[in-house]
mmCIF file of C-alpha atoms in Angstrom:
data_model
loop_
_atom_site.group_PDB
_atom_site.id
_atom_site.type_symbol
_atom_site.label_atom_id
_atom_site.label_comp_id
_atom_site.label_asym_id
_atom_site.label_seq_id
_atom_site.Cartn_x
_atom_site.Cartn_y
_atom_site.Cartn_z
ATOM 1 C CA MET W 177 -0.095 -27.431 58.307
ATOM 2 C CA PRO W 178 0.294 -31.061 56.961
ATOM 3 C CA ASN W 179 0.642 -33.763 59.519
ATOM 4 C CA THR W 180 4.093 -35.082 58.973
ATOM 5 C CA SER W 181 4.582 -36.781 62.324
ATOM 6 C CA ALA W 182 4.010 -40.195 60.760
ATOM 7 C CA GLU W 183 6.109 -39.353 57.746
ATOM 8 C CA ALA W 184 8.885 -38.316 60.170
ATOM 9 C CA ALA W 185 8.935 -41.725 62.013
ATOM 10 C CA PRO W 186 12.003 -43.938 61.445
ATOM 11 C CA ALA W 187 11.719 -46.856 59.126
ATOM 12 C CA SER W 188 11.151 -50.163 61.007
ATOM 13 C CA PRO W 189 10.035 -53.700 60.143
ATOM 14 C CA ASP W 190 6.607 -52.986 61.394
ATOM 15 C CA ALA W 191 6.365 -49.947 59.024
ATOM 16 C CA ALA W 192 7.547 -52.120 56.233
ATOM 17 C CA ARG W 193 4.700 -54.813 57.023
ATOM 18 C CA ARG W 194 2.169 -52.065 56.873
ATOM 19 C CA ARG W 195 3.560 -50.696 53.448
ATOM 20 C CA SER W 196 3.167 -54.422 52.186
ATOM 21 C CA ALA W 197 -0.385 -54.937 53.810
ATOM 22 C CA ILE W 198 -1.625 -51.659 52.100
ATOM 23 C CA GLY W 199 0.206 -52.815 48.739
ATOM 24 C CA LEU W 200 -1.541 -56.052 48.695
ATOM 25 C CA LEU W 201 -4.908 -54.550 49.627
ATOM 26 C CA SER W 202 -4.625 -51.930 46.864
ATOM 27 C CA LEU W 203 -3.620 -54.592 44.472
ATOM 28 C CA SER W 204 -6.682 -56.780 45.420
ATOM 29 C CA HIS W 205 -8.913 -53.674 45.256
ATOM 30 C CA LEU W 206 -7.703 -53.097 41.585
ATOM 31 C CA VAL W 207 -8.355 -56.621 40.701
ATOM 32 C CA ASP W 208 -11.949 -56.569 42.221
ATOM 33 C CA ASP W 209 -12.893 -53.313 40.745
ATOM 34 C CA VAL W 210 -11.936 -54.524 37.273
ATOM 35 C CA TYR W 211 -15.226 -56.400 37.430
ATOM 36 C CA GLN W 212 -17.244 -53.148 38.175
ATOM 37 C CA GLY W 213 -15.423 -51.454 35.371
ATOM 38 C CA ALA W 214 -16.119 -54.691 33.101
ATOM 39 C CA VAL W 215 -19.916 -54.130 33.511
ATOM 40 C CA PRO W 216 -20.412 -50.675 31.544
ATOM 41 C CA ALA W 217 -17.882 -51.631 29.163
ATOM 42 C CA LEU W 218 -19.835 -54.997 28.324
ATOM 43 C CA LEU W 219 -23.191 -52.740 27.774
ATOM 44 C CA PRO W 220 -22.285 -51.748 24.321
ATOM 45 C CA PHE W 221 -21.565 -55.407 23.396
ATOM 46 C CA PHE W 222 -24.941 -56.708 24.872
ATOM 47 C CA VAL W 223 -26.800 -53.992 22.979
ATOM 48 C CA LEU W 224 -24.965 -54.775 19.681
ATOM 49 C CA HIS W 225 -24.947 -58.559 19.971
ATOM 50 C CA GLN W 226 -28.050 -59.243 22.112
ATOM 51 C CA GLY W 227 -30.317 -56.424 20.772
ATOM 52 C CA TYR W 228 -30.978 -54.904 24.386
ATOM 53 C CA GLY W 229 -32.376 -51.306 24.548
ATOM 54 C CA TYR W 230 -31.100 -48.643 26.803
ATOM 55 C CA ALA W 231 -33.311 -49.631 29.637
ATOM 56 C CA ALA W 232 -32.509 -53.179 29.392
ATOM 57 C CA ALA W 233 -28.735 -52.489 29.246
ATOM 58 C CA THR W 234 -28.970 -50.242 32.338
ATOM 59 C CA GLY W 235 -30.970 -52.629 33.960
ATOM 60 C CA ILE W 236 -27.833 -55.037 33.914
ATOM 61 C CA VAL W 237 -26.034 -52.099 35.806
ATOM 62 C CA PHE W 238 -29.051 -52.430 38.278
ATOM 63 C CA ALA W 239 -28.259 -56.253 38.602
ATOM 64 C CA ALA W 240 -24.627 -55.431 39.366
ATOM 65 C CA THR W 241 -25.707 -53.098 42.285
ATOM 66 C CA ALA W 242 -29.113 -54.252 43.708
ATOM 67 C CA LEU W 243 -27.913 -57.023 45.961
ATOM 68 C CA SER W 244 -24.690 -55.153 46.502
ATOM 69 C CA SER W 245 -26.783 -52.094 48.063
ATOM 70 C CA VAL W 246 -28.427 -54.403 50.401
ATOM 71 C CA ALA W 247 -25.496 -56.545 51.359
ATOM 72 C CA GLN W 248 -22.666 -54.211 51.835
ATOM 73 C CA PRO W 249 -23.618 -52.814 55.232
ATOM 74 C CA LEU W 250 -24.310 -56.282 56.698
ATOM 75 C CA PHE W 251 -20.813 -57.178 55.580
ATOM 76 C CA GLY W 252 -19.426 -53.977 57.309
ATOM 77 C CA MET W 253 -21.412 -54.949 60.399
ATOM 78 C CA ALA W 254 -19.757 -58.288 60.390
ATOM 79 C CA ALA W 255 -16.131 -56.473 59.983
ATOM 80 C CA ASP W 256 -16.982 -54.532 62.984
ATOM 81 C CA ARG W 257 -18.073 -57.447 65.104
ATOM 82 C CA TRP W 258 -16.164 -60.507 64.182
ATOM 83 C CA ARG W 259 -13.199 -58.969 62.285
ATOM 84 C CA VAL W 260 -13.606 -61.720 59.814
ATOM 85 C CA HIS W 261 -11.175 -61.688 56.635
ATOM 86 C CA TRP W 262 -12.588 -64.252 54.516
ATOM 87 C CA PRO W 263 -15.312 -62.123 52.635
ATOM 88 C CA ALA W 264 -12.579 -60.305 51.116
ATOM 89 C CA PRO W 265 -11.226 -63.243 48.947
ATOM 90 C CA ALA W 266 -14.429 -64.971 48.604
ATOM 91 C CA GLY W 267 -16.160 -61.682 47.269
ATOM 92 C CA LEU W 268 -13.308 -61.159 45.028
ATOM 93 C CA LEU W 269 -13.638 -64.661 43.655
ATOM 94 C CA VAL W 270 -17.425 -64.505 43.194
ATOM 95 C CA ALA W 271 -17.074 -60.953 41.634
ATOM 96 C CA GLY W 272 -14.932 -62.560 38.927
ATOM 97 C CA LEU W 273 -17.015 -65.621 38.389
ATOM 98 C CA GLY W 274 -20.265 -63.633 37.791
ATOM 99 C CA VAL W 275 -18.669 -61.546 35.070
ATOM 100 C CA GLY W 276 -17.127 -64.624 33.591
ATOM 101 C CA LEU W 277 -20.437 -66.311 33.292
ATOM 102 C CA SER W 278 -22.461 -63.510 31.928
ATOM 103 C CA GLY W 279 -21.736 -63.940 28.155
ATOM 104 C CA LEU W 280 -22.344 -67.597 28.208
ATOM 105 C CA GLY W 281 -26.226 -67.547 28.315
ATOM 106 C CA ASP W 282 -28.530 -66.812 25.549
ATOM 107 C CA SER W 283 -31.261 -65.144 27.606
ATOM 108 C CA TYR W 284 -31.331 -61.680 29.343
ATOM 109 C CA TRP W 285 -32.063 -63.327 32.705
ATOM 110 C CA TRP W 286 -28.903 -65.275 32.485
ATOM 111 C CA THR W 287 -26.974 -62.380 31.807
ATOM 112 C CA TRP W 288 -28.735 -60.108 34.450
ATOM 113 C CA SER W 289 -28.375 -63.207 37.171
ATOM 114 C CA ALA W 290 -24.756 -63.653 36.605
ATOM 115 C CA ILE W 291 -24.160 -59.912 36.904
ATOM 116 C CA ALA W 292 -26.052 -59.530 39.970
ATOM 117 C CA LEU W 293 -23.897 -62.431 41.535
ATOM 118 C CA SER W 294 -20.646 -60.636 40.517
ATOM 119 C CA GLY W 295 -22.438 -57.359 42.493
ATOM 120 C CA LEU W 296 -22.846 -59.602 45.494
ATOM 121 C CA GLY W 297 -19.123 -60.654 45.431
ATOM 122 C CA VAL W 298 -18.140 -56.991 45.161
ATOM 123 C CA ALA W 299 -20.261 -56.207 48.118
ATOM 124 C CA ALA W 300 -18.448 -58.628 50.268
ATOM 125 C CA TYR W 301 -15.031 -57.483 49.541
ATOM 126 C CA HIS W 302 -15.144 -53.563 50.017
ATOM 127 C CA PRO W 303 -16.197 -53.171 53.620
ATOM 128 C CA VAL W 304 -13.816 -55.769 54.853
ATOM 129 C CA ALA W 305 -10.853 -54.470 52.849
ATOM 130 C CA ALA W 306 -11.481 -50.768 53.675
ATOM 131 C CA SER W 307 -11.559 -51.755 57.366
ATOM 132 C CA ALA W 308 -8.164 -53.252 56.844
ATOM 133 C CA VAL W 309 -6.673 -50.365 55.357
ATOM 134 C CA ARG W 310 -8.063 -48.005 58.208
ATOM 135 C CA ALA W 311 -6.476 -50.319 60.643
ATOM 136 C CA VAL W 312 -3.113 -50.330 59.091
ATOM 137 C CA ALA W 313 -2.982 -46.849 57.785
ATOM 138 C CA GLY W 314 -4.895 -44.767 60.306
ATOM 139 C CA PRO W 315 -7.123 -41.931 59.413
ATOM 140 C CA SER W 316 -4.935 -40.576 56.526
ATOM 141 C CA ALA W 317 -7.048 -39.472 53.494
ATOM 142 C CA GLN W 318 -3.929 -40.050 51.487
ATOM 143 C CA GLY W 319 -3.383 -43.516 52.676
ATOM 144 C CA MET W 320 -6.889 -44.300 51.990
ATOM 145 C CA SER W 321 -6.596 -42.488 48.571
ATOM 146 C CA TRP W 322 -3.763 -45.144 47.471
ATOM 147 C CA PHE W 323 -6.095 -48.088 48.156
ATOM 148 C CA ALA W 324 -9.129 -46.210 46.439
ATOM 149 C CA VAL W 325 -6.807 -45.546 43.320
ATOM 150 C CA GLY W 326 -6.091 -49.255 43.224
ATOM 151 C CA GLY W 327 -9.850 -49.631 42.554
ATOM 152 C CA ASN W 328 -10.063 -46.610 40.199
ATOM 153 C CA ILE W 329 -7.220 -48.114 38.261
ATOM 154 C CA GLY W 330 -9.210 -51.519 38.269
ATOM 155 C CA LEU W 331 -12.264 -49.641 36.893
ATOM 156 C CA ALA W 332 -10.241 -48.024 34.151
ATOM 157 C CA LEU W 333 -8.740 -51.433 33.258
ATOM 158 C CA GLY W 334 -12.248 -52.955 33.035
ATOM 159 C CA PRO W 335 -12.884 -51.872 29.537
ATOM 160 C CA VAL W 336 -9.141 -52.612 28.604
ATOM 161 C CA ALA W 337 -9.747 -56.153 29.634
ATOM 162 C CA VAL W 338 -13.284 -56.527 28.151
ATOM 163 C CA THR W 339 -12.945 -55.063 25.015
ATOM 164 C CA PRO W 340 -10.082 -57.123 23.260
ATOM 165 C CA VAL W 341 -11.465 -60.434 24.632
ATOM 166 C CA VAL W 342 -14.958 -59.571 23.443
ATOM 167 C CA LEU W 343 -13.804 -58.440 20.091
ATOM 168 C CA SER W 344 -11.680 -61.583 19.684
ATOM 169 C CA PHE W 345 -13.682 -64.349 21.003
ATOM 170 C CA GLY W 346 -17.271 -62.719 21.174
ATOM 171 C CA LEU W 347 -19.367 -62.838 24.428
ATOM 172 C CA ALA W 348 -18.452 -66.538 24.890
ATOM 173 C CA GLY W 349 -14.942 -65.343 25.680
ATOM 174 C CA THR W 350 -15.975 -63.739 29.018
ATOM 175 C CA PRO W 351 -14.950 -66.674 31.182
ATOM 176 C CA LEU W 352 -11.313 -65.586 30.566
ATOM 177 C CA LEU W 353 -12.053 -62.478 32.378
ATOM 178 C CA ALA W 354 -12.439 -64.312 35.624
ATOM 179 C CA VAL W 355 -8.724 -65.500 35.698
ATOM 180 C CA PRO W 356 -7.444 -62.553 37.609
ATOM 181 C CA ALA W 357 -9.984 -62.956 40.305
ATOM 182 C CA LEU W 358 -9.075 -66.706 40.614
ATOM 183 C CA LEU W 359 -5.519 -65.783 41.089
ATOM 184 C CA MET W 360 -5.849 -62.773 43.515
ATOM 185 C CA ALA W 361 -8.417 -64.615 45.568
ATOM 186 C CA GLY W 362 -5.885 -67.256 46.080
ATOM 187 C CA VAL W 363 -3.377 -64.922 47.233
ATOM 188 C CA LEU W 364 -5.739 -63.140 49.580
ATOM 189 C CA ALA W 365 -6.896 -66.430 51.040
ATOM 190 C CA ALA W 366 -3.482 -67.691 51.693
ATOM 191 C CA LEU W 367 -2.436 -64.430 53.330
ATOM 192 C CA GLY W 368 -5.570 -63.794 55.171
ATOM 193 C CA ARG W 369 -4.464 -64.990 58.586
ATOM 194 C CA SER W 370 -1.257 -62.730 58.355
ATOM 195 C CA ALA W 371 -3.398 -59.719 57.389
ATOM 196 C CA SER W 372 -5.772 -60.257 60.317
ATOM 197 C CA GLY W 373 -2.801 -60.299 62.624
ATOM 198 C CA GLU W 374 -1.671 -56.976 61.287
ATOM 199 C CA ARG W 375 -4.790 -55.481 61.763
ATOM 200 C CA ALA W 376 -4.888 -56.710 65.469
ATOM 201 C CA ARG W 377 -1.350 -55.381 66.045
ATOM 202 C CA ALA W 378 -2.380 -51.969 64.528
ATOM 203 C CA ALA W 379 -5.531 -51.860 66.788
ATOM 204 C CA GLY W 380 -3.430 -52.815 69.804
ATOM 205 C CA GLY W 381 -0.958 -50.048 69.213
ATOM 206 C CA ARG W 382 -3.813 -47.602 69.157
ATOM 207 C CA GLY W 383 -5.730 -49.328 72.174
ATOM 208 C CA GLY W 384 -6.570 -47.866 75.603
ATOM 209 C CA GLY W 385 -8.115 -44.468 74.661
ATOM 210 C CA ALA W 386 -11.823 -44.355 74.207
ATOM 211 C CA GLU W 387 -12.927 -43.246 70.770
ATOM 212 C CA PRO W 388 -15.026 -40.223 70.374
ATOM 213 C CA ALA W 389 -18.838 -40.667 70.143
ATOM 214 C CA ASP W 390 -20.277 -41.800 66.755
ATOM 215 C CA ASP W 391 -21.900 -38.593 64.890
ATOM 216 C CA TRP W 392 -24.804 -40.218 62.919
ATOM 217 C CA SER W 393 -26.330 -36.949 61.752
ATOM 218 C CA ALA W 394 -23.175 -35.901 60.191
ATOM 219 C CA PHE W 395 -22.860 -39.428 58.738
ATOM 220 C CA ALA W 396 -26.417 -39.320 57.190
ATOM 221 C CA ARG W 397 -25.673 -36.072 55.365
ATOM 222 C CA LEU W 398 -22.515 -37.517 53.908
ATOM 223 C CA THR W 399 -24.585 -40.551 52.899
ATOM 224 C CA GLY W 400 -26.663 -38.322 50.907
ATOM 225 C CA VAL W 401 -23.586 -36.724 49.250
ATOM 226 C CA VAL W 402 -22.112 -40.081 48.343
ATOM 227 C CA VAL W 403 -25.416 -41.491 46.986
ATOM 228 C CA LEU W 404 -25.747 -38.255 44.864
ATOM 229 C CA ARG W 405 -21.989 -38.984 43.671
ATOM 230 C CA SER W 406 -22.814 -42.452 43.014
ATOM 231 C CA VAL W 407 -25.802 -41.831 40.813
ATOM 232 C CA MET W 408 -23.519 -39.388 38.769
ATOM 233 C CA MET W 409 -20.844 -41.898 38.489
ATOM 234 C CA PHE W 410 -23.074 -44.574 37.182
ATOM 235 C CA GLY W 411 -24.882 -42.402 35.109
ATOM 236 C CA THR W 412 -21.702 -41.183 33.352
ATOM 237 C CA THR W 413 -20.093 -44.474 33.069
ATOM 238 C CA SER W 414 -23.247 -46.403 31.907
ATOM 239 C CA LEU W 415 -24.098 -43.730 29.278
ATOM 240 C CA LEU W 416 -20.824 -42.340 28.227
ATOM 241 C CA GLY W 417 -19.703 -45.144 25.680
ATOM 242 C CA LEU W 418 -23.199 -45.311 24.199
ATOM 243 C CA SER W 419 -23.528 -41.504 23.995
ATOM 244 C CA LEU W 420 -20.367 -41.355 22.058
ATOM 245 C CA ILE W 421 -21.551 -44.136 19.743
ATOM 246 C CA ASP W 422 -24.877 -42.570 19.022
ATOM 247 C CA ARG W 423 -24.179 -38.882 19.071
ATOM 248 C CA PHE W 424 -20.785 -38.753 17.567
ATOM 249 C CA GLY W 425 -20.204 -41.907 15.540
ATOM 250 C CA PHE W 426 -17.530 -43.649 17.624
ATOM 251 C CA GLY W 427 -17.097 -47.422 17.151
ATOM 252 C CA ALA W 428 -17.247 -49.728 20.114
ATOM 253 C CA ALA W 429 -13.723 -50.231 20.629
ATOM 254 C CA GLN W 430 -13.092 -46.505 20.680
ATOM 255 C CA ALA W 431 -15.969 -45.920 23.136
ATOM 256 C CA GLY W 432 -14.224 -48.504 25.451
ATOM 257 C CA TRP W 433 -11.109 -46.707 25.216
ATOM 258 C CA ALA W 434 -12.746 -43.258 26.015
ATOM 259 C CA LEU W 435 -14.146 -45.062 29.179
ATOM 260 C CA THR W 436 -10.711 -46.087 29.983
ATOM 261 C CA GLY W 437 -9.540 -42.493 29.671
ATOM 262 C CA PHE W 438 -12.425 -41.371 31.971
ATOM 263 C CA LEU W 439 -11.530 -43.663 34.586
ATOM 264 C CA ALA W 440 -7.789 -43.043 34.435
ATOM 265 C CA VAL W 441 -8.306 -39.369 34.865
ATOM 266 C CA GLY W 442 -10.465 -40.486 37.857
ATOM 267 C CA ALA W 443 -7.755 -42.376 39.342
ATOM 268 C CA ALA W 444 -5.332 -39.428 39.299
ATOM 269 C CA ALA W 445 -7.874 -37.121 40.724
ATOM 270 C CA THR W 446 -8.372 -39.638 43.672
ATOM 271 C CA VAL W 447 -5.048 -39.355 44.781
ATOM 272 C CA THR W 448 -5.275 -35.539 44.425
ATOM 273 C CA GLY W 449 -8.054 -35.337 46.689
ATOM 274 C CA GLY W 450 -6.190 -37.206 49.258
ATOM 275 C CA TRP W 451 -3.359 -34.694 49.121
ATOM 276 C CA ILE W 452 -5.761 -31.762 49.457
ATOM 277 C CA ALA W 453 -7.545 -33.414 52.241
ATOM 278 C CA ASP W 454 -4.267 -34.082 54.450
ATOM 279 C CA ARG W 455 -3.047 -30.527 53.735
ATOM 280 C CA TRP W 456 -6.107 -28.426 54.172
ATOM 281 C CA ALA W 457 -9.359 -30.101 54.851
ATOM 282 C CA ARG W 458 -11.431 -33.143 54.092
ATOM 283 C CA THR W 459 -14.371 -31.045 53.179
ATOM 284 C CA ARG W 460 -12.585 -28.574 51.196
ATOM 285 C CA ALA W 461 -11.590 -31.501 48.922
ATOM 286 C CA VAL W 462 -15.193 -32.789 48.745
ATOM 287 C CA ARG W 463 -16.470 -29.264 47.548
ATOM 288 C CA ILE W 464 -13.957 -28.668 45.158
ATOM 289 C CA GLY W 465 -14.673 -31.845 43.473
ATOM 290 C CA TYR W 466 -18.459 -31.093 43.115
ATOM 291 C CA ALA W 467 -17.745 -27.430 42.025
ATOM 292 C CA VAL W 468 -15.574 -28.927 39.043
ATOM 293 C CA ALA W 469 -18.233 -31.718 38.381
ATOM 294 C CA LEU W 470 -21.100 -29.223 37.766
ATOM 295 C CA PRO W 471 -20.037 -27.159 34.684
ATOM 296 C CA SER W 472 -18.502 -30.346 33.288
ATOM 297 C CA ALA W 473 -21.833 -32.220 33.428
ATOM 298 C CA VAL W 474 -23.504 -29.306 31.776
ATOM 299 C CA LEU W 475 -21.092 -29.186 29.064
ATOM 300 C CA LEU W 476 -21.210 -32.958 28.465
ATOM 301 C CA ALA W 477 -24.989 -32.777 27.956
ATOM 302 C CA ALA W 478 -24.752 -29.887 25.619
ATOM 303 C CA ALA W 479 -21.615 -30.871 23.638
ATOM 304 C CA PRO W 480 -21.830 -29.818 20.165
ATOM 305 C CA ALA W 481 -18.844 -32.223 19.034
ATOM 306 C CA ALA W 482 -16.822 -35.065 20.089
ATOM 307 C CA TRP W 483 -13.815 -32.921 21.287
ATOM 308 C CA ALA W 484 -16.006 -31.109 23.662
ATOM 309 C CA ALA W 485 -17.895 -34.318 24.899
ATOM 310 C CA LEU W 486 -14.292 -35.733 25.764
ATOM 311 C CA LEU W 487 -13.122 -32.555 27.404
ATOM 312 C CA ALA W 488 -16.189 -32.381 29.493
ATOM 313 C CA ALA W 489 -15.949 -36.269 30.410
ATOM 314 C CA ALA W 490 -12.335 -35.597 31.548
ATOM 315 C CA GLY W 491 -13.533 -32.700 33.832
ATOM 316 C CA LEU W 492 -16.467 -34.912 35.113
ATOM 317 C CA ALA W 493 -13.946 -37.463 36.013
ATOM 318 C CA ILE W 494 -12.078 -35.044 38.141
ATOM 319 C CA GLY W 495 -15.062 -33.721 39.893
ATOM 320 C CA ILE W 496 -16.396 -37.010 40.636
ATOM 321 C CA PHE W 497 -13.436 -38.939 41.803
ATOM 322 C CA LEU W 498 -11.726 -35.949 43.559
ATOM 323 C CA PRO W 499 -14.043 -36.629 46.767
ATOM 324 C CA PHE W 500 -14.016 -40.390 46.516
ATOM 325 C CA ALA W 501 -11.339 -41.630 49.177
ATOM 326 C CA VAL W 502 -11.884 -38.337 51.153
ATOM 327 C CA GLN W 503 -15.657 -39.287 51.654
ATOM 328 C CA THR W 504 -14.534 -42.734 52.981
ATOM 329 C CA THR W 505 -11.996 -41.383 55.575
ATOM 330 C CA LEU W 506 -14.730 -38.676 56.487
ATOM 331 C CA GLY W 507 -17.310 -41.133 57.223
ATOM 332 C CA GLN W 508 -14.970 -43.242 59.333
ATOM 333 C CA SER W 509 -14.124 -40.135 61.373
ATOM 334 C CA TYR W 510 -17.957 -39.662 61.867
ATOM 335 C CA LEU W 511 -18.255 -43.281 63.061
ATOM 336 C CA PRO W 512 -15.083 -43.998 64.827
ATOM 337 C CA ASN W 513 -16.652 -46.954 66.728
ATOM 338 C CA ARG W 514 -18.011 -48.546 63.611
ATOM 339 C CA VAL W 515 -15.468 -48.284 61.116
ATOM 340 C CA GLY W 516 -16.732 -51.332 59.048
ATOM 341 C CA THR W 517 -20.308 -50.027 58.804
ATOM 342 C CA ALA W 518 -18.964 -46.638 57.664
ATOM 343 C CA SER W 519 -16.713 -48.379 55.086
ATOM 344 C CA GLY W 520 -19.533 -50.350 53.843
ATOM 345 C CA VAL W 521 -21.836 -47.484 53.311
ATOM 346 C CA THR W 522 -19.105 -44.911 51.732
ATOM 347 C CA LEU W 523 -17.396 -47.415 49.812
ATOM 348 C CA GLY W 524 -20.123 -49.916 49.248
ATOM 349 C CA LEU W 525 -23.842 -49.109 49.668
ATOM 350 C CA ALA W 526 -23.643 -45.503 48.698
ATOM 351 C CA VAL W 527 -21.121 -46.296 45.895
ATOM 352 C CA SER W 528 -23.375 -49.097 44.355
ATOM 353 C CA ALA W 529 -26.788 -47.166 44.884
ATOM 354 C CA GLY W 530 -26.261 -45.342 41.853
ATOM 355 C CA GLY W 531 -26.697 -48.560 39.867
ATOM 356 C CA VAL W 532 -30.282 -48.880 41.312
ATOM 357 C CA VAL W 533 -31.188 -45.449 39.524
ATOM 358 C CA ALA W 534 -29.454 -46.197 36.332
ATOM 359 C CA PRO W 535 -32.332 -47.874 34.626
ATOM 360 C CA LEU W 536 -34.208 -44.480 35.329
ATOM 361 C CA LEU W 537 -31.422 -42.701 33.382
ATOM 362 C CA GLY W 538 -31.696 -45.448 30.758
ATOM 363 C CA TRP W 539 -35.406 -44.999 30.381
ATOM 364 C CA ILE W 540 -34.819 -41.119 30.082
ATOM 365 C CA ALA W 541 -32.249 -41.777 27.238
ATOM 366 C CA ASP W 542 -34.539 -44.132 25.534
ATOM 367 C CA THR W 543 -37.777 -41.786 25.718
ATOM 368 C CA ARG W 544 -36.075 -38.138 25.712
ATOM 369 C CA GLY W 545 -32.623 -38.681 24.338
ATOM 370 C CA LEU W 546 -29.216 -39.222 25.657
ATOM 371 C CA PRO W 547 -28.407 -35.450 26.418
ATOM 372 C CA TRP W 548 -31.551 -35.274 28.841
ATOM 373 C CA ALA W 549 -30.303 -38.421 30.689
ATOM 374 C CA GLN W 550 -26.810 -36.531 31.078
ATOM 375 C CA GLY W 551 -28.527 -33.172 31.922
ATOM 376 C CA VAL W 552 -29.738 -35.237 35.170
ATOM 377 C CA VAL W 553 -26.372 -35.814 36.112
ATOM 378 C CA ALA W 554 -25.635 -31.958 35.996
ATOM 379 C CA ALA W 555 -28.742 -31.433 38.266
ATOM 380 C CA LEU W 556 -27.220 -33.857 40.722
ATOM 381 C CA ALA W 557 -23.969 -32.141 40.900
ATOM 382 C CA VAL W 558 -25.969 -28.959 41.941
ATOM 383 C CA ALA W 559 -27.410 -31.010 44.718
ATOM 384 C CA ALA W 560 -24.169 -32.556 45.877
ATOM 385 C CA LEU W 561 -22.482 -29.382 45.970
ATOM 386 C CA ALA W 562 -24.994 -27.790 48.052
ATOM 387 C CA LEU W 563 -25.357 -30.730 50.443
ATOM 388 C CA SER W 564 -21.372 -30.754 50.777
ATOM 389 C CA PHE W 565 -21.603 -27.419 52.565
ATOM 390 C CA ALA W 566 -23.711 -29.184 55.469
ATOM 391 C CA LEU W 567 -20.795 -31.475 56.170
ATOM 392 C CA PRO W 568 -18.780 -30.603 59.487
ATOM 393 C CA GLU W 569 -14.986 -31.093 59.414
ATOM 394 C CA ARG W 570 -13.647 -33.769 61.691
ATOM 395 C CA GLY W 571 -9.982 -33.410 62.806
ATOM 396 C CA ARG W 572 -7.737 -35.560 60.704
ATOM 397 C CA GLY W 573 -6.574 -37.451 63.731
ATOM 398 C CA GLY W 574 -10.251 -38.729 64.069
#
């Protein structure tokens, strides 16, 4: 049965503070992930205006994730050991500045380095913010899903922000994209001390009892699942717009809106995944997601017309995003004594690891064609679904 004890508790000033803290963190997640969504949305413009090939374009995705993949666990360990809050506003600021600078240079390496800087900022933000959500909201998958959906909405808004700015001002207009990060980083910095106090009160309210032992074996299997999901997500978001342009004659603006729709469907699926997890089981939500992703990925690779490609993309969005927040809370339950590290991997390292593989998918698209690269995503869905059955369920209170 659903766990409704928290919902039945009477309202209190402390509960209002917690809701406000989750709302602020969700909003900051939205702004932060605008810059992740901006990167794939910028790719068609880099291809059209700078003359990059598919491999070079997906190499920019690699830039956004390479430093991030290394740094995220380190920031997660810092969150576990020192409970520092400053990486969240600082990371958000750097994420925005990197994207803002990306269109100003006239060389590939300038663009690559600016996007790499943005990826490092994203790495700093995620583990600290996710640890704060766990401290405030507890182990509820639904609570984490609202935080995650803030990021999903940000991903969806990335193309919405990028497309009109670049169409109006060209790539020289990218500094305008940094403005939301400047504003939100200032808010987080001003309220950082209050947020730290809230986390301490939440931790103190649960204190006393010993946490169960960390299950590193289960966490390793979960990491494998999340890495596979990451490659599926980055492969799809990096190549979907280019595929619609090359295979079905979409314009750059139309492709950007299609990518926005993909991410918007994913945001709704994220909340649905949290609902399923809290009412039945986290592992069930994960398995349902990959079971939906598999046929959708096959259809996208073989789509005979634009309508079929769009339908397949919607199904793939559901399958990829349904397990997203659920996997984060599942990872935190496997490592209850290292929540920051678990957050850094499930929301950070494993999420950004897909960008490391994106250049390989770009190479396949260059040499064999876009349907072959999209077929790789279908093969990864098979592997993710199979591995998800090796994940143990950990009680929702853990």
